[in-house]
């Protein structure tokens, strides 16, 4: 074979357009020459290095200083997306970012999707607003004081109301266009009874390690091969919301009670804490999506028909659970209506407006000031626009689900 033929053959192989017929004669010679030099293990290492990128070789001290400066400067959305992008560069960047970025309880900010399942701050509330779309029966939770009028509003959670024969479901998702419970954007749901007087809140993930026998129940709707062995395919009951009957309308505004199955009463006592999720599930595969993107969980099944007494949250022990009640309004003689001090966050009178405080007994070690401290407040500020402010120990998902219960029709409670 001439030198020109060899060069032509090499050029065709390099450009990916060579044919088998042209290389058939020289195939054995080619394989024989390079077979002894093939090292699959080294190739995988090179691939991993390429995936890590050149930024993975930065000195840890320099990388720590860069991310700390970004964490301090980019404190609000949408600029805070830069912090999320830093955690998506490579493994070393992700580990350092996770160490620097604190939980909402510590810093009062929402950064990663896991922040939506973590308790809010103790001192100042996380302020959000909800947009209702009656045409599509959807409710969108945004991060911020009021709508900005543009597209910069940060979407945190979305819910769709689904009416059934005997109940109503609110499916909560991370995105506004996918409410399938088989999707990796599924967060949880809220289910009401027939009268709309009792709601059960379900989380797609356990708040602690679940016993194996409780995690073995899956729905027939999904192929067993599709269900991850790392995450139990269940819905976990984390709260129950009840509204008192008021058929004769002689008791004034709505009265509600929230039993938080995943939060102990000791969490609001002096020195009390609540268990906080601090790690992202393994199904993230090393990626930190945007808050409005996929949360990266595996498929989940509908196990909501199980009794709340069999919930793994209630199986932790005999510790007393946190109970929230709505703060009693006062009657305003001049306005001839019931009033609450929302500190300027609510401007329109509505039967849906409420404030929740802890229902503490004298036997509980809860200071008198904390007994009247508002943990969650919700109210109307315009047509289909509502504000939602929440404190520790509630998370964004728990607060959003409680507010969703106020949107359901309750003819027996008003």
Coordinates of C-alpha atoms in Angstrom, one line a residue:
X1 CA 0.0 0.0 0.0
X2 CA 1.4 3.4 -1.0
X3 CA 1.9 6.3 1.4
X4 CA -1.0 8.2 -0.1
X5 CA -3.3 5.3 0.5
X6 CA -2.3 5.1 4.1
X7 CA -2.9 8.8 4.7
X8 CA -6.3 8.6 2.9
X9 CA -7.3 5.7 5.2
X10 CA -6.2 7.5 8.3
X11 CA -8.1 10.7 7.3
X12 CA -11.3 8.7 6.7
X13 CA -11.1 7.1 10.1
X14 CA -10.4 10.4 11.8
X15 CA -13.4 12.1 10.1
X16 CA -15.7 9.1 10.9
X17 CA -16.6 8.4 7.3
X18 CA -14.5 5.4 6.5
X19 CA -16.2 2.3 5.2
X20 CA -15.7 -1.3 6.3
X21 CA -14.8 -2.3 2.8
X22 CA -11.9 0.0 2.6
X23 CA -10.5 -1.0 6.0
X24 CA -11.2 -4.8 5.7
X25 CA -7.7 -5.7 4.6
X26 CA -5.9 -3.7 7.1
X27 CA -8.2 -4.4 10.0
X28 CA -6.2 -7.2 11.5
X29 CA -3.0 -5.2 11.3
X30 CA -4.6 -2.2 12.9
X31 CA -6.0 -4.3 15.8
X32 CA -2.8 -6.1 16.3
X33 CA -0.9 -2.9 16.6
X34 CA -3.0 -1.1 19.2
X35 CA -4.5 -4.0 21.2
X36 CA -1.5 -4.2 23.5
X37 CA -1.9 -0.4 24.2
X38 CA -5.6 -0.4 25.2
X39 CA -6.2 0.2 28.9
X40 CA -9.9 0.4 29.8
X41 CA -9.3 1.4 33.4
X42 CA -7.1 4.3 32.4
X43 CA -9.8 5.4 29.9
X44 CA -12.4 5.6 32.7
X45 CA -10.1 7.6 34.9
X46 CA -9.5 10.1 32.0
X47 CA -13.3 10.3 31.5
X48 CA -13.9 11.0 35.2
X49 CA -11.2 13.7 35.0
X50 CA -12.9 15.2 32.0
X51 CA -16.3 15.2 33.9
X52 CA -14.7 16.9 36.8
X53 CA -13.2 19.6 34.6
X54 CA -10.2 21.8 35.1
X55 CA -12.0 23.7 37.8
X56 CA -11.7 20.7 40.1
X57 CA -8.0 21.4 40.5
X58 CA -8.4 24.7 42.2
X59 CA -6.8 25.0 45.7
X60 CA -9.4 24.3 48.4
X61 CA -8.5 27.6 50.2
X62 CA -9.1 29.6 47.0
X63 CA -12.4 27.7 46.2
X64 CA -13.6 28.2 49.8
X65 CA -13.0 32.0 49.6
X66 CA -14.8 32.3 46.2
X67 CA -17.9 30.5 47.3
X68 CA -18.1 32.3 50.6
X69 CA -18.0 35.7 48.7
X70 CA -20.7 34.5 46.4
X71 CA -22.8 33.3 49.3
X72 CA -22.6 36.7 51.0
X73 CA -23.1 38.9 48.0
X74 CA -25.8 37.0 46.1
X75 CA -28.4 36.9 48.8
X76 CA -31.6 37.2 46.8
X77 CA -33.1 35.6 43.7
X78 CA -32.6 35.5 40.8
X79 CA -28.9 36.4 41.4
X80 CA -28.6 33.6 44.0
X81 CA -28.8 31.0 41.1
X82 CA -25.0 31.6 40.9
X83 CA -24.6 29.7 44.2
X84 CA -26.6 26.8 42.8
X85 CA -24.4 26.7 39.7
X86 CA -21.3 26.6 41.8
X87 CA -22.6 23.3 43.4
X88 CA -23.1 21.9 39.9
X89 CA -19.5 22.4 38.6
X90 CA -18.0 19.2 40.0
X91 CA -17.9 17.0 43.1
X92 CA -15.3 19.1 45.0
X93 CA -17.2 22.3 44.4
X94 CA -20.5 20.7 45.5
X95 CA -19.0 19.5 48.8
X96 CA -17.6 22.9 49.7
X97 CA -20.9 24.6 48.7
X98 CA -22.9 22.3 50.9
X99 CA -20.7 23.2 53.9
X100 CA -21.0 26.9 53.3
X101 CA -24.7 27.2 52.5
X102 CA -26.7 27.1 55.7
X103 CA -30.2 25.9 56.3
X104 CA -33.1 28.4 56.3
X105 CA -33.3 28.2 60.0
X106 CA -29.7 29.5 60.2
X107 CA -29.5 32.0 57.3
X108 CA -33.1 32.7 56.4
X109 CA -32.6 31.9 52.7
X110 CA -33.9 29.3 50.3
X111 CA -31.2 27.9 48.0
X112 CA -31.5 24.3 47.2
X113 CA -34.6 22.1 46.8
X114 CA -33.9 20.5 50.1
X115 CA -34.5 24.0 51.7
X116 CA -38.2 23.5 51.0
X117 CA -38.3 20.6 53.5
X118 CA -36.3 22.4 56.2
X119 CA -37.6 24.6 59.0
X120 CA -37.8 28.3 58.5
X121 CA -35.9 30.9 60.6
X122 CA -36.8 31.7 64.2
X123 CA -36.5 35.5 64.2
X124 CA -37.7 36.9 60.8
X125 CA -40.2 35.1 58.6
X126 CA -39.7 33.8 55.0
X127 CA -42.1 35.9 53.0
X128 CA -43.9 34.4 50.0
X129 CA -47.0 34.9 47.9
X130 CA -49.4 32.5 46.2
X131 CA -51.1 33.0 42.8
X132 CA -54.4 31.2 42.2
X133 CA -55.5 30.3 38.7
X134 CA -59.2 29.2 38.8
X135 CA -59.2 28.2 35.2
X136 CA -56.6 25.5 35.6
X137 CA -57.2 24.9 39.4
X138 CA -53.5 25.6 40.1
X139 CA -51.8 27.4 42.9
X140 CA -48.2 28.8 42.5
X141 CA -46.0 29.6 45.5
X142 CA -43.4 32.3 44.8
X143 CA -40.5 33.6 46.9
X144 CA -40.9 37.3 47.6
X145 CA -43.0 40.0 49.2
X146 CA -45.4 40.7 46.4
X147 CA -45.5 40.0 42.6
X148 CA -42.9 42.0 40.7
X149 CA -44.9 42.1 37.5
X150 CA -42.2 40.4 35.5
X151 CA -40.7 37.0 35.0
X152 CA -38.2 37.3 37.8
X153 CA -40.5 35.9 40.5
X154 CA -38.9 32.8 41.9
X155 CA -41.3 29.8 41.7
X156 CA -40.9 27.5 44.8
X157 CA -43.8 25.1 44.6
X158 CA -46.9 24.5 42.5
X159 CA -50.1 22.6 43.4
X160 CA -53.1 21.4 41.4
X161 CA -56.6 20.8 42.8
X162 CA -58.2 17.6 41.7
X163 CA -61.8 16.9 42.7
X164 CA -62.7 13.2 43.2
X165 CA -66.0 11.5 44.2
X166 CA -65.3 11.3 47.9
X167 CA -62.4 13.7 48.5
X168 CA -60.2 16.5 47.0
X169 CA -56.5 16.2 46.3
X170 CA -53.9 19.0 46.1
X171 CA -50.9 17.6 44.3
X172 CA -47.7 19.5 45.1
X173 CA -44.9 19.7 42.6
X174 CA -41.7 21.6 41.9
X175 CA -42.9 22.7 38.5
X176 CA -46.1 24.1 37.2
X177 CA -46.6 21.8 34.3
X178 CA -46.1 18.3 35.7
X179 CA -48.3 17.1 38.6
X180 CA -47.9 13.4 38.1
X181 CA -47.1 11.4 41.2
X182 CA -44.8 9.2 39.1
X183 CA -42.7 12.2 38.2
X184 CA -39.4 13.1 39.9
X185 CA -40.8 16.6 40.5
X186 CA -43.5 15.2 42.9
X187 CA -43.1 16.7 46.4
X188 CA -46.3 15.6 48.3
X189 CA -50.0 16.1 48.5
X190 CA -52.9 17.2 50.6
X191 CA -56.1 15.2 50.8
X192 CA -59.5 16.3 52.2
X193 CA -62.5 14.3 53.4
X194 CA -65.9 14.6 51.7
X195 CA -67.0 17.6 53.8
X196 CA -63.7 19.4 53.5
X197 CA -63.4 19.5 57.3
X198 CA -60.3 17.3 57.6
X199 CA -57.1 17.3 55.6
X200 CA -54.2 14.9 55.7
X201 CA -50.7 16.1 54.5
X202 CA -48.4 13.6 52.9
X203 CA -44.7 13.9 52.1
X204 CA -43.0 11.9 49.4
X205 CA -40.0 11.4 51.6
X206 CA -39.6 10.2 55.2
X207 CA -38.3 12.7 57.8
X208 CA -36.0 10.0 59.2
X209 CA -34.8 6.5 58.5
X210 CA -37.8 4.3 57.8
X211 CA -38.0 0.7 59.0
X212 CA -37.7 -1.8 56.2
X213 CA -41.0 -3.4 56.8
X214 CA -42.8 -0.1 56.4
X215 CA -41.1 0.7 53.2
X216 CA -41.9 -2.5 51.5
X217 CA -45.4 -1.6 50.5
X218 CA -45.7 -0.3 46.9
X219 CA -48.5 0.3 44.5
X220 CA -49.4 -2.0 41.7
X221 CA -49.6 1.0 39.3
X222 CA -45.8 1.0 39.0
X223 CA -43.5 -1.8 37.7
X224 CA -41.4 -3.1 40.7
X225 CA -38.3 -2.6 38.5
X226 CA -39.1 1.1 38.3
X227 CA -39.2 1.6 42.1
X228 CA -35.8 2.6 43.6
X229 CA -34.5 0.4 46.4
X230 CA -32.8 3.4 47.9
X231 CA -36.0 5.4 48.6
X232 CA -39.2 3.8 50.0
X233 CA -42.1 4.1 47.5
X234 CA -44.7 5.6 49.9
X235 CA -46.5 8.7 50.9
X236 CA -45.8 9.6 54.6
X237 CA -48.4 11.3 56.7
X238 CA -46.8 14.3 58.4
X239 CA -49.7 16.4 59.5
X240 CA -53.5 16.5 60.0
X241 CA -55.6 19.7 59.6
X242 CA -59.1 19.9 61.0
X243 CA -61.8 22.6 60.8
X244 CA -64.5 22.8 63.4
X245 CA -68.1 22.5 62.2
X246 CA -70.1 25.7 62.2
X247 CA -73.3 24.8 60.5
X248 CA -75.4 27.5 62.3
X249 CA -72.6 30.1 61.7
X250 CA -72.7 31.2 65.3
X251 CA -69.0 30.8 66.1
X252 CA -67.5 33.5 64.0
X253 CA -64.6 32.8 61.6
X254 CA -63.2 29.4 60.8
X255 CA -61.5 27.5 63.6
X256 CA -58.7 25.1 62.6
X257 CA -56.2 22.8 64.3
X258 CA -53.0 21.4 62.8
X259 CA -51.4 18.3 64.3
X260 CA -47.8 18.1 63.1
X261 CA -46.9 14.4 63.2
X262 CA -43.3 15.1 62.2
X263 CA -42.6 18.0 64.7
X264 CA -42.5 17.4 68.5
X265 CA -43.9 20.0 70.9
X266 CA -40.4 20.2 72.4
X267 CA -39.2 22.0 69.3
X268 CA -40.8 25.3 70.4
X269 CA -39.7 24.9 74.0
X270 CA -36.6 26.6 75.4
X271 CA -33.6 25.0 73.7
X272 CA -35.8 22.8 71.6
X273 CA -34.9 21.6 68.1
X274 CA -36.6 19.8 65.2
X275 CA -35.1 17.1 63.1
X276 CA -33.8 18.7 59.9
X277 CA -33.0 17.0 56.5
X278 CA -29.5 18.1 55.7
X279 CA -28.6 15.9 52.8
X280 CA -29.9 15.5 49.3
X281 CA -31.2 12.0 48.3
X282 CA -28.8 9.8 46.3
X283 CA -31.1 10.1 43.3
X284 CA -29.7 13.5 42.6
X285 CA -26.8 11.8 41.0
X286 CA -24.4 14.6 41.9
X287 CA -26.5 17.4 40.5
X288 CA -28.1 20.4 42.2
X289 CA -31.1 21.5 40.0
X290 CA -32.6 24.9 40.2
X291 CA -35.4 25.3 42.7
X292 CA -38.0 25.3 39.9
X293 CA -36.5 22.2 38.3
X294 CA -36.6 18.5 39.2
X295 CA -35.9 17.6 42.8
X296 CA -34.4 14.3 41.5
X297 CA -36.3 11.7 43.4
X298 CA -37.3 8.3 42.3
X299 CA -40.8 7.2 41.5
X300 CA -43.3 7.2 44.4
X301 CA -46.5 5.3 44.8
X302 CA -49.8 6.2 46.4
X303 CA -49.8 4.8 49.9
X304 CA -52.1 7.4 51.3
X305 CA -54.9 5.0 52.1
X306 CA -52.9 3.7 55.1
X307 CA -54.0 4.7 58.5
X308 CA -52.1 7.7 60.0
X309 CA -51.4 5.5 63.0
X310 CA -49.2 3.3 60.8
X311 CA -47.2 6.3 59.6
X312 CA -43.5 5.9 60.3
X313 CA -43.5 9.5 61.6
X314 CA -45.8 8.5 64.5
X315 CA -43.8 5.4 65.1
X316 CA -40.8 7.3 66.4
X317 CA -41.9 7.3 70.0
X318 CA -44.4 8.6 72.5
X319 CA -43.1 12.2 72.3
X320 CA -45.9 14.8 72.3
X321 CA -46.7 16.3 68.9
X322 CA -46.9 20.0 68.1
X323 CA -50.4 21.3 67.7
X324 CA -51.2 24.6 66.0
X325 CA -54.4 26.6 66.3
X326 CA -55.6 29.7 64.6
X327 CA -55.2 32.9 66.5
X328 CA -58.6 34.2 67.7
X329 CA -59.6 37.5 66.0
X330 CA -61.2 40.4 67.7
X331 CA -64.5 42.1 66.8
X332 CA -64.1 45.6 65.5
X333 CA -67.1 47.7 66.5
X334 CA -66.6 50.4 63.9
X335 CA -65.8 48.2 61.0
X336 CA -68.3 45.5 62.1
X337 CA -66.0 42.7 61.3
X338 CA -63.4 40.3 62.7
X339 CA -59.9 41.7 62.6
X340 CA -56.3 40.4 63.0
X341 CA -53.0 42.4 63.0
X342 CA -51.2 41.1 59.9
X343 CA -48.6 43.9 60.1
X344 CA -49.5 45.2 56.6
X345 CA -49.1 41.9 54.8
X346 CA -52.8 41.4 54.3
X347 CA -55.0 44.1 52.8
X348 CA -58.3 42.4 51.7
X349 CA -60.9 40.9 54.1
X350 CA -61.5 37.2 53.4
X351 CA -62.7 34.2 55.2
X352 CA -59.5 32.5 54.2
X353 CA -57.3 34.8 56.2
X354 CA -55.7 33.2 59.3
X355 CA -52.8 33.2 61.7
X356 CA -51.5 30.1 63.4
X357 CA -49.9 29.9 66.9
X358 CA -48.8 27.0 69.1
X359 CA -51.5 25.4 71.2
X360 CA -49.4 25.1 74.3
X361 CA -50.5 23.9 77.8
X362 CA -49.3 25.2 81.1
X363 CA -47.3 22.0 81.6
X364 CA -45.2 22.7 78.5
X365 CA -42.0 24.6 78.9
X366 CA -43.0 27.3 76.4
X367 CA -42.5 31.0 77.3
X368 CA -45.6 33.2 77.3
X369 CA -44.3 35.3 74.5
X370 CA -43.7 32.3 72.3
X371 CA -47.3 31.1 72.9
X372 CA -48.6 34.1 71.1
X373 CA -45.9 34.2 68.4
X374 CA -47.4 33.7 64.9
X375 CA -45.8 30.7 63.2
X376 CA -47.8 31.0 60.0
X377 CA -50.0 33.7 58.5
X378 CA -51.9 33.7 55.3
X379 CA -54.1 36.3 53.8
X380 CA -55.5 38.0 50.6
X381 CA -53.9 41.1 49.0
X382 CA -55.7 41.2 45.7
X383 CA -57.7 39.2 43.1
X384 CA -56.3 35.6 43.3
X385 CA -53.1 36.8 45.1
X386 CA -52.4 35.8 48.7
X387 CA -49.4 36.2 51.0
X388 CA -47.8 33.5 53.1
X389 CA -45.2 34.1 55.8
X390 CA -43.9 31.3 57.9
X391 CA -41.4 30.8 60.8
X392 CA -39.6 27.9 62.5
X393 CA -40.5 25.0 62.9
X394 CA -42.6 24.9 59.7
X395 CA -41.0 24.3 56.3
X396 CA -42.1 25.9 53.1
X397 CA -43.8 22.7 52.0
X398 CA -45.7 22.3 55.2
X399 CA -46.8 25.9 55.3
X400 CA -47.9 25.8 51.7
X401 CA -50.0 22.6 52.3
X402 CA -51.7 24.2 55.3
X403 CA -52.6 27.3 53.2
X404 CA -53.9 25.1 50.4
X405 CA -56.5 23.7 52.9
X406 CA -58.0 27.1 53.2
X407 CA -58.8 27.2 49.4
X408 CA -61.1 24.2 49.6
X409 CA -64.8 24.7 49.9
X410 CA -66.1 24.2 53.4
X411 CA -69.9 24.8 53.6
X412 CA -70.1 23.2 57.0
X413 CA -67.5 25.4 58.6
X414 CA -68.5 28.9 57.5

